[in-house]
PDB file of C-alpha atoms in Angstrom:
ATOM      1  CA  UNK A   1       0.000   0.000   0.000  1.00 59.00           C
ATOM      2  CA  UNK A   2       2.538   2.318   1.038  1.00 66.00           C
ATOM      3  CA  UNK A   3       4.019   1.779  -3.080  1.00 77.00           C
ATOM      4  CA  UNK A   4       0.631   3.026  -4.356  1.00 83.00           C
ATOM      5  CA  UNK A   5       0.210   6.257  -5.977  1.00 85.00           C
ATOM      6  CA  UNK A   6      -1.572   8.179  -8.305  1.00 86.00           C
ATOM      7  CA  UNK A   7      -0.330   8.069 -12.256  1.00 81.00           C
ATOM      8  CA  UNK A   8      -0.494  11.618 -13.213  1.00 83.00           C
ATOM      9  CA  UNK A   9      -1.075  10.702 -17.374  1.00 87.00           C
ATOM     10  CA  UNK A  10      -4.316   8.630 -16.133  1.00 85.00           C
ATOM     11  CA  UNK A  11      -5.068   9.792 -13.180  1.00 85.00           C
ATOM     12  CA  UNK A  12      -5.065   6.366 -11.691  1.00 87.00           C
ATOM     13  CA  UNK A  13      -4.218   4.743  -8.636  1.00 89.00           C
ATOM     14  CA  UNK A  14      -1.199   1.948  -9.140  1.00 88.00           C
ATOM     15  CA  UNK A  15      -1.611  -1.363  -7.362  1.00 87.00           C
ATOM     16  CA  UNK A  16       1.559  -0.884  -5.611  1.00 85.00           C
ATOM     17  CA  UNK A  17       3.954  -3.411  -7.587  1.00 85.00           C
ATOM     18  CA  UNK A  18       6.688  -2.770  -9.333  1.00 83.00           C
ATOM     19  CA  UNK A  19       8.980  -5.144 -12.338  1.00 86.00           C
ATOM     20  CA  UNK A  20      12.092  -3.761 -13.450  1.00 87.00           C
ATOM     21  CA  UNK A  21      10.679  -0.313 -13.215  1.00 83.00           C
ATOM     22  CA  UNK A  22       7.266  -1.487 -14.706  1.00 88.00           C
ATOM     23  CA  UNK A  23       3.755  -0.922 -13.165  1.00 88.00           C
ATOM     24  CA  UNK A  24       0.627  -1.427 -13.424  1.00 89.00           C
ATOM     25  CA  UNK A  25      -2.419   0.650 -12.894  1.00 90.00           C
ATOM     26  CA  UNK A  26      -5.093  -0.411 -10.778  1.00 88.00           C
ATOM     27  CA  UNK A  27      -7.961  -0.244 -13.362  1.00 89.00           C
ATOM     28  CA  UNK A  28     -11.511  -1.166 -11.803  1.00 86.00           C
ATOM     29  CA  UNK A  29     -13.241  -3.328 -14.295  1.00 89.00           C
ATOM     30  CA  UNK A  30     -15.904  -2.135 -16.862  1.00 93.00           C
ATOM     31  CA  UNK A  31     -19.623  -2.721 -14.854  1.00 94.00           C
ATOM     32  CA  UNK A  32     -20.930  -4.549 -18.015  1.00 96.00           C
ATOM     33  CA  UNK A  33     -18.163  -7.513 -17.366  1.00 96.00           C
ATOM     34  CA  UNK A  34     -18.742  -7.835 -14.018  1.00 95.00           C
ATOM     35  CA  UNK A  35     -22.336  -8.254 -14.319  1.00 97.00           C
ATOM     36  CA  UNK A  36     -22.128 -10.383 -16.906  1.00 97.00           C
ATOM     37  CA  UNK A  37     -19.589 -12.609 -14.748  1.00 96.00           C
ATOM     38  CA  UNK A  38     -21.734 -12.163 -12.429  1.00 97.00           C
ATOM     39  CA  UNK A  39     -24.407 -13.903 -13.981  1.00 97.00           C
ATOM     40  CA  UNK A  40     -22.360 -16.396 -15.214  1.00 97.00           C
ATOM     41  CA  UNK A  41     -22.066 -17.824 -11.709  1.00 97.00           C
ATOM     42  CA  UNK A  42     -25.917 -17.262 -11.354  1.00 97.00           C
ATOM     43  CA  UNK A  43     -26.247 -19.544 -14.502  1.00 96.00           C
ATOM     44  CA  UNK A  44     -23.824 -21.908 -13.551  1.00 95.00           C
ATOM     45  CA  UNK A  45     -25.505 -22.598  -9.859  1.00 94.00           C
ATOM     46  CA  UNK A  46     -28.871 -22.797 -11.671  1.00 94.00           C
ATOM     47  CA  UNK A  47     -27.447 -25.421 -14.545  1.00 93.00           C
ATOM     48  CA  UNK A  48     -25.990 -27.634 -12.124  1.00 92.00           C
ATOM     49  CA  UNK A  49     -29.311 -27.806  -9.770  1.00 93.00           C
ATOM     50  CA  UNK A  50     -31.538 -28.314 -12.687  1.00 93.00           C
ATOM     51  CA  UNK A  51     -29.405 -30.672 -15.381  1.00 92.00           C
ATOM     52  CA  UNK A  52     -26.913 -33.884 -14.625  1.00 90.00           C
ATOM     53  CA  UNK A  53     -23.487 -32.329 -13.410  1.00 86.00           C
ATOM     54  CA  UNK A  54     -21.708 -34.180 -10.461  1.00 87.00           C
ATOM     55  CA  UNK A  55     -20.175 -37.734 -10.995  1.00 88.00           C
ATOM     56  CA  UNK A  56     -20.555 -40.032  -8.563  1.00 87.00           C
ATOM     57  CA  UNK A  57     -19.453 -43.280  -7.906  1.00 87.00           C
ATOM     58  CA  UNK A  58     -22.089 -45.287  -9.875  1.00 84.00           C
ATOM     59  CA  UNK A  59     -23.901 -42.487 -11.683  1.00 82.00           C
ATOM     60  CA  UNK A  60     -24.161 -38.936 -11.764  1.00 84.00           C
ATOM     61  CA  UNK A  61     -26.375 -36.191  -9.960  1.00 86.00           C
ATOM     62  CA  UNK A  62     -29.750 -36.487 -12.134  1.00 87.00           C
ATOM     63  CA  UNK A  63     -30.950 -32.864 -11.941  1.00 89.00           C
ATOM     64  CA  UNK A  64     -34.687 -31.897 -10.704  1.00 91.00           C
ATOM     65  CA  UNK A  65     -35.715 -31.544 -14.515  1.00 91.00           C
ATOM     66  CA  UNK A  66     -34.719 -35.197 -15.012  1.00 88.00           C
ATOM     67  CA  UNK A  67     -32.932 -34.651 -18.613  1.00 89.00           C
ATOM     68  CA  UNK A  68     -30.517 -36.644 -20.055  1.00 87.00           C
ATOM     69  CA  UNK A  69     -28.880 -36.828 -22.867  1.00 88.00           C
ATOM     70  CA  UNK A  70     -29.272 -40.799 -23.001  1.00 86.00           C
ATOM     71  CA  UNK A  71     -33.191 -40.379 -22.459  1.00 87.00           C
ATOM     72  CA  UNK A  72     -33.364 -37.585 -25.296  1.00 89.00           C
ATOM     73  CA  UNK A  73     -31.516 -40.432 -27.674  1.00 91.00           C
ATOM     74  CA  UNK A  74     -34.018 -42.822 -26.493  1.00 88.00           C
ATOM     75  CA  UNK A  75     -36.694 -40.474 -26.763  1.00 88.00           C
ATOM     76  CA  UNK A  76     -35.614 -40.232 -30.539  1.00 90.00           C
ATOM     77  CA  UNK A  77     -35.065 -43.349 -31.231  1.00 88.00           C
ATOM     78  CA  UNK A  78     -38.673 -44.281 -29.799  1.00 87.00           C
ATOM     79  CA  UNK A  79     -39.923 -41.595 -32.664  1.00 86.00           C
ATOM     80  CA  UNK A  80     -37.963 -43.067 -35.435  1.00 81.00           C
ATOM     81  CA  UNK A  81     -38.749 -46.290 -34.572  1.00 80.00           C
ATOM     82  CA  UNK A  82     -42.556 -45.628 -34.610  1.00 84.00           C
ATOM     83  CA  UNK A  83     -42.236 -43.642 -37.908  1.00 78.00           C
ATOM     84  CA  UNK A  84     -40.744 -46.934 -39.547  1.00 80.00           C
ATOM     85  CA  UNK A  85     -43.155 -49.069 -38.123  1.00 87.00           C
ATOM     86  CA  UNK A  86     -45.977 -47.169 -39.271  1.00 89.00           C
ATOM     87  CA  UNK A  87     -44.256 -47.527 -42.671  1.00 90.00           C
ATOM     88  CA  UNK A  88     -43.562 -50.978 -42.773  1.00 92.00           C
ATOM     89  CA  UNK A  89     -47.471 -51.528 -41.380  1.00 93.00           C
ATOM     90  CA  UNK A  90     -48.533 -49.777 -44.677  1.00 94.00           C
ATOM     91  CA  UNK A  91     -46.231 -51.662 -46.638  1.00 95.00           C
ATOM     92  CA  UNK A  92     -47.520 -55.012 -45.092  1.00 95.00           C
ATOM     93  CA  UNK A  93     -50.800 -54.406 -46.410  1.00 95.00           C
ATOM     94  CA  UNK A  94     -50.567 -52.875 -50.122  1.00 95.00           C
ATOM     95  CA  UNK A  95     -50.424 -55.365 -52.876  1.00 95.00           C
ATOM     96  CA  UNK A  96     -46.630 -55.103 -54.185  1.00 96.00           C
ATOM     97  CA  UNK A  97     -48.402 -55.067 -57.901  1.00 94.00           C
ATOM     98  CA  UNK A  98     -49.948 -51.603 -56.594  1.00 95.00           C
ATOM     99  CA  UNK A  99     -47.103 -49.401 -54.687  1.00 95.00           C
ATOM    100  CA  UNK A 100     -46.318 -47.616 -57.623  1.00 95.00           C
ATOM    101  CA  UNK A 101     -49.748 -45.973 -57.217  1.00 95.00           C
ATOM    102  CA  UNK A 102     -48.770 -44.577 -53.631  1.00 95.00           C
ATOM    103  CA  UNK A 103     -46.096 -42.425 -55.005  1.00 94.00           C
ATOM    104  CA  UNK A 104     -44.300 -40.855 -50.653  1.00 94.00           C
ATOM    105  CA  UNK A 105     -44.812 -44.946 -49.982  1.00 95.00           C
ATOM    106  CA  UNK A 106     -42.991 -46.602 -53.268  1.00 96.00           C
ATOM    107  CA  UNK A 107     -39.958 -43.609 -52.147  1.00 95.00           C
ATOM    108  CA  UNK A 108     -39.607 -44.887 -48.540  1.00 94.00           C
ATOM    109  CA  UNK A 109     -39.948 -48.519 -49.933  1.00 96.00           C
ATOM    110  CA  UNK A 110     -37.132 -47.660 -52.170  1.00 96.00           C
ATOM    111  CA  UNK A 111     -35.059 -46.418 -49.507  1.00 95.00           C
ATOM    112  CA  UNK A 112     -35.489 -48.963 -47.332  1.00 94.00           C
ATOM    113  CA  UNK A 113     -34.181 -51.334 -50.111  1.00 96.00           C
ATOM    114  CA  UNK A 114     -31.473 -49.609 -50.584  1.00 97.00           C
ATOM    115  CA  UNK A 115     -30.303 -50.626 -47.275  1.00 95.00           C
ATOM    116  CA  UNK A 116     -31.043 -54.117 -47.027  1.00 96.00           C
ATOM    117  CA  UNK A 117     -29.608 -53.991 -50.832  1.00 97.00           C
ATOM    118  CA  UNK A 118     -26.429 -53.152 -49.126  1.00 96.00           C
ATOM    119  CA  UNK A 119     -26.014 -55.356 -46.550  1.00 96.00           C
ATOM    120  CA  UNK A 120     -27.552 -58.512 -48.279  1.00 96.00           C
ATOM    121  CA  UNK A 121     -26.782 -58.517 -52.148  1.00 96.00           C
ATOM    122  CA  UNK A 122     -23.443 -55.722 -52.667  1.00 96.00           C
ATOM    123  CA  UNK A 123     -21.812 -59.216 -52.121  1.00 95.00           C
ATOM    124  CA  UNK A 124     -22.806 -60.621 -55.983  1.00 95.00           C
ATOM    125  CA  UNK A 125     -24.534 -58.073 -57.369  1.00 95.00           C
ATOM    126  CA  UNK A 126     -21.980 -55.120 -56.965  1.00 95.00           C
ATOM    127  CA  UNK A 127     -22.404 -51.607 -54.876  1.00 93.00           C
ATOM    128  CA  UNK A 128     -24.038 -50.316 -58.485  1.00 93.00           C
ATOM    129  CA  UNK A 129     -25.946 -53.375 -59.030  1.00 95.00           C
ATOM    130  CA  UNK A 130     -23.675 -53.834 -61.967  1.00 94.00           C
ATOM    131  CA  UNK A 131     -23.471 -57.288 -61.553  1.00 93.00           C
ATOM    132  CA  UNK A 132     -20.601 -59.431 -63.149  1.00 92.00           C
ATOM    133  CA  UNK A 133     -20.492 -61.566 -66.058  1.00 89.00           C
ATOM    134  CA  UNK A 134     -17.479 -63.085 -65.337  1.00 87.00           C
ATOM    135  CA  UNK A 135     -18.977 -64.958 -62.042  1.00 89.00           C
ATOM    136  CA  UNK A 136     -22.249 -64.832 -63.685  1.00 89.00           C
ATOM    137  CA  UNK A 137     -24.040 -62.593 -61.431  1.00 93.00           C
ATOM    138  CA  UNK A 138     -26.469 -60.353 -63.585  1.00 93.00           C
ATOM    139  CA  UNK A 139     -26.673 -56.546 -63.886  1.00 94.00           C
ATOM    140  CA  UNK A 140     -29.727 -55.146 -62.178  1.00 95.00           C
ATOM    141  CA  UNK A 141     -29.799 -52.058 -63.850  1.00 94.00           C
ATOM    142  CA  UNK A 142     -30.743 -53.091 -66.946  1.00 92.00           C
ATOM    143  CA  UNK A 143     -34.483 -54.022 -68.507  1.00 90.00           C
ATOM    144  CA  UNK A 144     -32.979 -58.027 -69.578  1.00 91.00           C
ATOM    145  CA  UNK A 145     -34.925 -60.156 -67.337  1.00 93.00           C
ATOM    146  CA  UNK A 146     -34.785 -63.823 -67.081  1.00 91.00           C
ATOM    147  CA  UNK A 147     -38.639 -63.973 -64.903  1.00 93.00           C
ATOM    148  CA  UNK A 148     -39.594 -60.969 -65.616  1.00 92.00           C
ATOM    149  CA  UNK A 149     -38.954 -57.826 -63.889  1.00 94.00           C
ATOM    150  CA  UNK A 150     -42.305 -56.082 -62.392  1.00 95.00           C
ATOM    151  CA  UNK A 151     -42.378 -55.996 -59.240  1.00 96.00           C
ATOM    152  CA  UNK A 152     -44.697 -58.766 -58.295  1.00 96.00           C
ATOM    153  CA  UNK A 153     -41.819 -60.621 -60.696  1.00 95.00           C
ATOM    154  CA  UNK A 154     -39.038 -59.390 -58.349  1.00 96.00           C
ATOM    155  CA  UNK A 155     -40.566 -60.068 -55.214  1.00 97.00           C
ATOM    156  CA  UNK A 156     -41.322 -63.856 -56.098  1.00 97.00           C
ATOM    157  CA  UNK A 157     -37.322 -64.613 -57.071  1.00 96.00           C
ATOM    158  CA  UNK A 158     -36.376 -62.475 -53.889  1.00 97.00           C
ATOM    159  CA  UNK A 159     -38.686 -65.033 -52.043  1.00 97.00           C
ATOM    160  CA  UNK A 160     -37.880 -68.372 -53.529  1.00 97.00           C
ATOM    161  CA  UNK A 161     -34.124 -67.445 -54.956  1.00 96.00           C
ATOM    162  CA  UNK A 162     -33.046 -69.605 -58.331  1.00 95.00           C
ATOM    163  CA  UNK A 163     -32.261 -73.399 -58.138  1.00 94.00           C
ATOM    164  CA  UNK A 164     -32.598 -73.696 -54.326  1.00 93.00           C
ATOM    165  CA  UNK A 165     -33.150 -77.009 -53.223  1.00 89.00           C
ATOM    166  CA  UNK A 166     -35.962 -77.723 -50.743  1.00 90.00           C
ATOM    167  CA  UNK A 167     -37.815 -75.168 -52.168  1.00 93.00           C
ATOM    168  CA  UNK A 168     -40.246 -76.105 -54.661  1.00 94.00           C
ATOM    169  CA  UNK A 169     -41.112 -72.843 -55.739  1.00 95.00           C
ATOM    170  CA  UNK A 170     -37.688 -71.740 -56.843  1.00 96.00           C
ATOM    171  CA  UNK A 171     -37.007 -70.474 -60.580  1.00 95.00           C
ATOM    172  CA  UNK A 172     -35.421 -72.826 -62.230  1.00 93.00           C
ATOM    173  CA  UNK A 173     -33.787 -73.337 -66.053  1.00 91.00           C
ATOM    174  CA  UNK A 174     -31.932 -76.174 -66.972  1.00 91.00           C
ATOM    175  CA  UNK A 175     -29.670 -76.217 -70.412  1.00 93.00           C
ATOM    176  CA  UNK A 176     -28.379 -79.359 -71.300  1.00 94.00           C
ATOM    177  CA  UNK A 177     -24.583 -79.715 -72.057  1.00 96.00           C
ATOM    178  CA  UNK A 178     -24.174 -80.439 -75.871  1.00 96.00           C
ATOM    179  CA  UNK A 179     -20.439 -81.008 -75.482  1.00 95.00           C
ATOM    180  CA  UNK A 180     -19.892 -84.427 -78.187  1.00 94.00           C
ATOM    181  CA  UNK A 181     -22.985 -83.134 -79.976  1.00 95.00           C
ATOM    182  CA  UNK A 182     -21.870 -81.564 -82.679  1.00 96.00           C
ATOM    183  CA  UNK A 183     -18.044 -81.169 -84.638  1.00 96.00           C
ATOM    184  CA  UNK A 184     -16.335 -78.231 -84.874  1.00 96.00           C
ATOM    185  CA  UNK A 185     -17.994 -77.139 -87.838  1.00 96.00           C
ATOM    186  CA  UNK A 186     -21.390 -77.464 -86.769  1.00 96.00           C
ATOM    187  CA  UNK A 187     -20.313 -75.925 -83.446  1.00 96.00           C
ATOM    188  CA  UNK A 188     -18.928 -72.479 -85.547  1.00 96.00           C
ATOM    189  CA  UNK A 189     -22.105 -72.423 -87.551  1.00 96.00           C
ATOM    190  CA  UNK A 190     -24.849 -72.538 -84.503  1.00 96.00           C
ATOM    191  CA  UNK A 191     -22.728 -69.823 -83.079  1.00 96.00           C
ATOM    192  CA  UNK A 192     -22.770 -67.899 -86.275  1.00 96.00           C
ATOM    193  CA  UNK A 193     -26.410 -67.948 -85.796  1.00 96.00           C
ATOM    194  CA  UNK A 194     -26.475 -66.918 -82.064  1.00 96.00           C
ATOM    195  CA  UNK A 195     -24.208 -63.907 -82.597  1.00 96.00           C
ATOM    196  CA  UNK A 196     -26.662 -63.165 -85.688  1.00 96.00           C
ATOM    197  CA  UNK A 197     -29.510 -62.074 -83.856  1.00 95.00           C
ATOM    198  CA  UNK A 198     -27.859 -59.383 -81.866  1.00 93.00           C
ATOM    199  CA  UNK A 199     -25.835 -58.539 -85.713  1.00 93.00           C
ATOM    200  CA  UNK A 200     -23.036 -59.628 -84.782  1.00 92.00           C
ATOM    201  CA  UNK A 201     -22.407 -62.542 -87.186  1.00 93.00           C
ATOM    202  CA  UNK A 202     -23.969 -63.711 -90.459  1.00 91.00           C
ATOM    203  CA  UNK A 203     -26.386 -66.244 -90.359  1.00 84.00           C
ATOM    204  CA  UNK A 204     -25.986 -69.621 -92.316  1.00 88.00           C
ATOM    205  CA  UNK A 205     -28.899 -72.150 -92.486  1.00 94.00           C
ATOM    206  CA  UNK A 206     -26.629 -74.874 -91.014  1.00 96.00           C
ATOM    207  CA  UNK A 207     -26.828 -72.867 -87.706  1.00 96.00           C
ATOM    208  CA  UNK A 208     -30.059 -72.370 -88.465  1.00 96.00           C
ATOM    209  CA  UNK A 209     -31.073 -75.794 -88.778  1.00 96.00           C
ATOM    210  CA  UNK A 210     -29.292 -76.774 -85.693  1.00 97.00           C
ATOM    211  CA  UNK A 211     -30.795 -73.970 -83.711  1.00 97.00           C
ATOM    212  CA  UNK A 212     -34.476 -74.719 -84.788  1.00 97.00           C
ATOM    213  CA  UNK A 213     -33.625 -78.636 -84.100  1.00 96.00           C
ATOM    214  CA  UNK A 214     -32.219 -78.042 -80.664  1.00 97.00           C
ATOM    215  CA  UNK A 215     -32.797 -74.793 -78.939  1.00 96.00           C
ATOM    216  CA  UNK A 216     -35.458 -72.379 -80.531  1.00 96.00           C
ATOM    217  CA  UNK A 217     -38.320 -74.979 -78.389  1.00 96.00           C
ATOM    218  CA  UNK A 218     -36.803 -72.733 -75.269  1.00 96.00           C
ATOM    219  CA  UNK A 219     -35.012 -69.620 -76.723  1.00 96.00           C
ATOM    220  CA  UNK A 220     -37.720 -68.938 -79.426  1.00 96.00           C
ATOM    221  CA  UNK A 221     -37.017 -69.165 -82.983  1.00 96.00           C
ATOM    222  CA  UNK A 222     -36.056 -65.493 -82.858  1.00 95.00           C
ATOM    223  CA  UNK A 223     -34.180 -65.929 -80.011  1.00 96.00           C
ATOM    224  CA  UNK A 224     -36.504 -64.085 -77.833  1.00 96.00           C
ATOM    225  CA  UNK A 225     -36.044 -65.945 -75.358  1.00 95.00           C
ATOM    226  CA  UNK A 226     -39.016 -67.436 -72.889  1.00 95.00           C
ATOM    227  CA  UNK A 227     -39.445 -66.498 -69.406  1.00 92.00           C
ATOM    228  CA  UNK A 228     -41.793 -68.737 -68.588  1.00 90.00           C
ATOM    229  CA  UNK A 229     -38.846 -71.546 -68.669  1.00 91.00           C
ATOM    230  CA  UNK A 230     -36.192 -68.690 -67.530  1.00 92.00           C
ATOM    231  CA  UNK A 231     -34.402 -69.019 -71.000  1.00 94.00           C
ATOM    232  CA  UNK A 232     -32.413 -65.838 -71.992  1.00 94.00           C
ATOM    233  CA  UNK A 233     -33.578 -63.618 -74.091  1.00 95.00           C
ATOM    234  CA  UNK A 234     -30.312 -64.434 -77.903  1.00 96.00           C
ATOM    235  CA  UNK A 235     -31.113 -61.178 -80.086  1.00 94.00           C
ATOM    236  CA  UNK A 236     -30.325 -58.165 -77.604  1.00 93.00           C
ATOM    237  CA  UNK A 237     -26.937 -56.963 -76.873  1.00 89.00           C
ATOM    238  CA  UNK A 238     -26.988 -57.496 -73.223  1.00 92.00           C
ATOM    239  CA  UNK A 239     -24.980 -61.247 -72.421  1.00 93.00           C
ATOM    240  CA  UNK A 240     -24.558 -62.712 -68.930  1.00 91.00           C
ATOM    241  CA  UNK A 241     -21.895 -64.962 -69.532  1.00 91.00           C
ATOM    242  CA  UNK A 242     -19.803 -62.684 -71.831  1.00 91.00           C
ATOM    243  CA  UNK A 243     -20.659 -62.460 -76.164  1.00 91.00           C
ATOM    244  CA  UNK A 244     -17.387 -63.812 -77.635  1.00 93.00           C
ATOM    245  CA  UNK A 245     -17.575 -66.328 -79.676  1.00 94.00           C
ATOM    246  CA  UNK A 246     -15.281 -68.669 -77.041  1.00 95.00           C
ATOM    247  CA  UNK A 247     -17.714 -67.322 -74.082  1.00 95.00           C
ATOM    248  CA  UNK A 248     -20.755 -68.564 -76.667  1.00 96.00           C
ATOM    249  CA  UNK A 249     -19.172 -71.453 -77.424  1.00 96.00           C
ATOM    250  CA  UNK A 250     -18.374 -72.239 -73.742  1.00 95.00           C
ATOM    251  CA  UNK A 251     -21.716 -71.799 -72.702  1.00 95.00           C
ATOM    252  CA  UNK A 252     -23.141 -74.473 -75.333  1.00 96.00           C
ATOM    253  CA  UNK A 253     -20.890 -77.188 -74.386  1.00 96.00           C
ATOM    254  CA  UNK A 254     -20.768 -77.006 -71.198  1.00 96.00           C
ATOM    255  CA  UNK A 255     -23.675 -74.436 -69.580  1.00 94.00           C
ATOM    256  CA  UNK A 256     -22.974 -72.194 -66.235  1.00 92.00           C
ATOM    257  CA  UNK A 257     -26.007 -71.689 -64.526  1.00 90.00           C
ATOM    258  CA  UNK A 258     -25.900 -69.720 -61.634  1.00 88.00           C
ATOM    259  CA  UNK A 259     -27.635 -69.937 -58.089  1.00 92.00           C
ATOM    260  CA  UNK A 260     -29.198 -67.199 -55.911  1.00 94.00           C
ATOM    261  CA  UNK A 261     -29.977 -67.900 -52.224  1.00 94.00           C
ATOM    262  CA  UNK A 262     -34.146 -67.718 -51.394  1.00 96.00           C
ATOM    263  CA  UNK A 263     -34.817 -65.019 -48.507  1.00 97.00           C
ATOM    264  CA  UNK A 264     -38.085 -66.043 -47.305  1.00 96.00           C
ATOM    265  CA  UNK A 265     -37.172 -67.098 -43.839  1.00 94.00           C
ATOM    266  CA  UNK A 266     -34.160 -64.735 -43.782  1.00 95.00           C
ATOM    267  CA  UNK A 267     -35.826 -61.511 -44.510  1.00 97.00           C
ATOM    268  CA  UNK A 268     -39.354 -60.841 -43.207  1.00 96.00           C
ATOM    269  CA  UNK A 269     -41.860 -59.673 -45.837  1.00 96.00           C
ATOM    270  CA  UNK A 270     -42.000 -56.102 -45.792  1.00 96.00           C
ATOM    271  CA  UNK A 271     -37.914 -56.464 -46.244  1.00 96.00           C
ATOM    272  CA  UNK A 272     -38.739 -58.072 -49.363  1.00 97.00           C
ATOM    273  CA  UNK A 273     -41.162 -55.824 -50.331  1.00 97.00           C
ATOM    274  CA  UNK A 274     -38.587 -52.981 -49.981  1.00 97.00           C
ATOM    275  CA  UNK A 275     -35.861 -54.964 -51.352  1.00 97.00           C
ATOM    276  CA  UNK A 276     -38.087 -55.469 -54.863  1.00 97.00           C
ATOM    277  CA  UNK A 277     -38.997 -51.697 -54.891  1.00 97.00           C
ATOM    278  CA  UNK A 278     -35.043 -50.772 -54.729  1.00 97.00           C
ATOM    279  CA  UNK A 279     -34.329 -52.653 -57.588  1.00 97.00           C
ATOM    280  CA  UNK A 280     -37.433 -52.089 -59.597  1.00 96.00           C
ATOM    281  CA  UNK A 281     -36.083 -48.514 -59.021  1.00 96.00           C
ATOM    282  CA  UNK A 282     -32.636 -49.675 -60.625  1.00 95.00           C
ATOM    283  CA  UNK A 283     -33.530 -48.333 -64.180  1.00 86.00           C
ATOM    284  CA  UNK A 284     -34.842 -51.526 -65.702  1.00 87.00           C
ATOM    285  CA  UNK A 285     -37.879 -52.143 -64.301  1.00 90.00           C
ATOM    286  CA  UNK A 286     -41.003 -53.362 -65.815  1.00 90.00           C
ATOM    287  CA  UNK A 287     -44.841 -52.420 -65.426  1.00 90.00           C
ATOM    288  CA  UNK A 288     -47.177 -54.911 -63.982  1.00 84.00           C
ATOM    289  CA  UNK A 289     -49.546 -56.422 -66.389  1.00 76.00           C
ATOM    290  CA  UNK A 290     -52.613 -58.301 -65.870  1.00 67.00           C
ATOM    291  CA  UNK A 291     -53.372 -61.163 -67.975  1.00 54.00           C
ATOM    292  CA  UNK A 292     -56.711 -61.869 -69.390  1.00 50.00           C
ATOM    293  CA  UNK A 293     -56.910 -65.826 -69.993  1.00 49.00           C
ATOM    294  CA  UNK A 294     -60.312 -66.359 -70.247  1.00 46.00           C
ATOM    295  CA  UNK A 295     -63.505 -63.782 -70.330  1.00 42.00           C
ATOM    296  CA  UNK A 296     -62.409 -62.865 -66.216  1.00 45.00           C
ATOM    297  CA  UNK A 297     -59.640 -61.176 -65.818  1.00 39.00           C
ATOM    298  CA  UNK A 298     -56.865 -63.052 -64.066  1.00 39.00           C
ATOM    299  CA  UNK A 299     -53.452 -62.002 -62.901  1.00 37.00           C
ATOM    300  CA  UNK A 300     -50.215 -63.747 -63.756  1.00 40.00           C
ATOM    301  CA  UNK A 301     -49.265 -65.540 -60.332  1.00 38.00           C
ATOM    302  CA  UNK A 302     -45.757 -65.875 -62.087  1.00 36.00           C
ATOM    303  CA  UNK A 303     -44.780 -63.177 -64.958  1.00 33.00           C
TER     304      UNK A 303
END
C-alpha cells in the first residue's frame, strides 16, 4: 500500500507493484463484465441444480428436470422407430403389384431397399448393381430379365431365390450340355447364328437348322427368349456370360447356370417388399400387367 500512488497521465491509482521499473495501474473493471460474470455464476448454480453435473461413484447427480442426454436419444429413437413401423405396417398391407400408385410410400420402400440392398446382395450383385459376367451374377440395372422384372416378378425370385433345393417354388432353367454333340464345324455355324440375332455374325442355315432342331423350343425361334422356362432372351446386346464367340461357345458345351440364395425365412416380408422396390427402381424395371386368360380377368401368379 505504502508503493501506491496516483499516475499523473491517467489519473489512476497503481496497485503498488513494481517489475524492473514497470507498473501497473489499478484499473476497476468495466460494470458490463462484471455483471455479466456475475451472472455467469448465477447460470452456472442454476445449470448444475436443474441438469446432470456431479459424478458419482455409480452415476451422476440427475438434476430436478430429469434430462438426459441418453433419455433424449431414447426419446428419438422411440420416434424413429414408430415412424418406420408405421411404414412398414402400410407396406404389409398394399399389394406389391400396386405401390407404384402410392407415389411418398414406393420412395420410402425404395429407400429402405437400398439398405437391405447393401447389406444382403453388394456381395454378388456389386455396390451399383452392376453385376458381373465373369462370375455370372447379372446386372440389375438393366431391362434383360430372365422372370420378368415387375415388381410382383421381383418379389417372387427375392422369395424363392433360383435353383434352391428344398424349395419347390424356386425359378429354375436347366440347359443341357451339348459337349460331343456336334463337330467343330457345326459348333462355328450354330454360333454364327447366335451372334446373328444381336448382328453380330452372319447367319448360315446350317446354324439355323441346328438352332431350330435343338434350342429355338426354349429360346424362341427369334431368339426371344421365354421367361416362362427362364431361358435368356439371344437377339439383344446385353450377355450374362460374356458375347465372344469362345464365351458362346463355352456356354453351349458345357452351360454355367448360376444360383441365388431364397430369402423367405431370412428376410421378413415387408424387407422383401422394400428390397423389390429398390431394384425395380434400378432403371430396368417393368410395369405390372394383368393377364386376361379367359372372359375374367386373371393375374399372372408368375410373370
Amino acid at each position: 500500500m505504502a508503493n501506491k500512488r496516483i499516475d499523473q497521465p491517467t489519473g489512476t491509482s497503481t496497485v503498488g507493484h513494481e517489475w524492473d521499473g514497470i507498473e501497473e495501474l489499478d484499473t476497476p473493471l468495466p460494470r458490463w463484465w462484471l455483471w455479466t460474470f456475475y451472472l455467469t455464476i448465477a447460470f452456472s448454480v442454476g445449470y448444475v441444480i436443474a441438469y446432470p453435473a456431479w459424478p458419482m461413484i455409480d452415476r451422476a447427480t440427475e438434476g430436478v428436470l430429469g434430462w438426459s442426454s441418453r433419455g433424449e436419444l431414447a426419446e428419438e429413437m422411440s420416434a424413429a422407430d414408430q415412424a418406420r413401423a408405421t411404414v412398414r405396417e402400410q407396406l404389409a398391407r398394399i399389394p406389391i403389384e400396386r405401390l407404384p400408385e402410392d407415389g411418398p410410400l414406393m420412395q420410402q420402400a425404395v429407400a429402405g431397399g437400398a439398405a437391405a440392398f447393401r447389406v444382403n446382395c453388394v456381395q454378388c450383385h456389386g455396390s451399383g448393381a452392376a453385376g458381373s459376367q465373369e462370375l455370372g451374377y447379372p446386372n440389375l440395372n438393366d431391362d434383360d430379365w430372365l422372370w420378368g422384372g415387375d415388381l410382383k416378378a421381383i418379389e417372387y425370385t427375392l422369395a424363392h431365390g433360383i435353383r434352391q433345393a428344398g424349395d419347390d417354388k424356386t425359378r429354375s432353367s436347366v440347359m443341357p450340355p451339348f459337349a460331343g454333340a456336334f463337330d467343330t464345324d457345326q459348333l462355328n455355324a450354330l454360333t454364327d447364328h447366335v451372334l446373328a440375332f444381336s448382328g453380330k455374325a452372319e447367319s448360315n442355315p446350317v446354324g439355323a437348322r441346328i438352332y431350330a432342331d435343338n434350342c429355338a423350343a426354349c429360346h424362341g425361334i427369334r431368339g426371344e427368349g421365354d421367361r416362362a422356362q427362364g431361358a435368356p432372351t439371344l437377339n439383344d446386346a446385353i450377355w450374362l456370360r460374356g458375347s465372344s464367340r469362345e464365351a458362346i461357345k463355352q456356354q453351349i458345351l458345357n452351360p454355367r447356370m448360376g444360383m441365388m440364395p431364397k430369402w423367405e425365412g431370412r428376410l421378413d416380408p415387408v424387407t422383401l417388399k422394400m428390397l423389390a422396390a429398390y431394384v425395380h427402381s434400378l432403371g430396368g424395371g417393368e410395369d405390372f400387367v394383368e393377364v386376361a386368360e379367359d372372359p375374367e380377368v386373371a393375374v399372372d401368379e408368375q410373370p
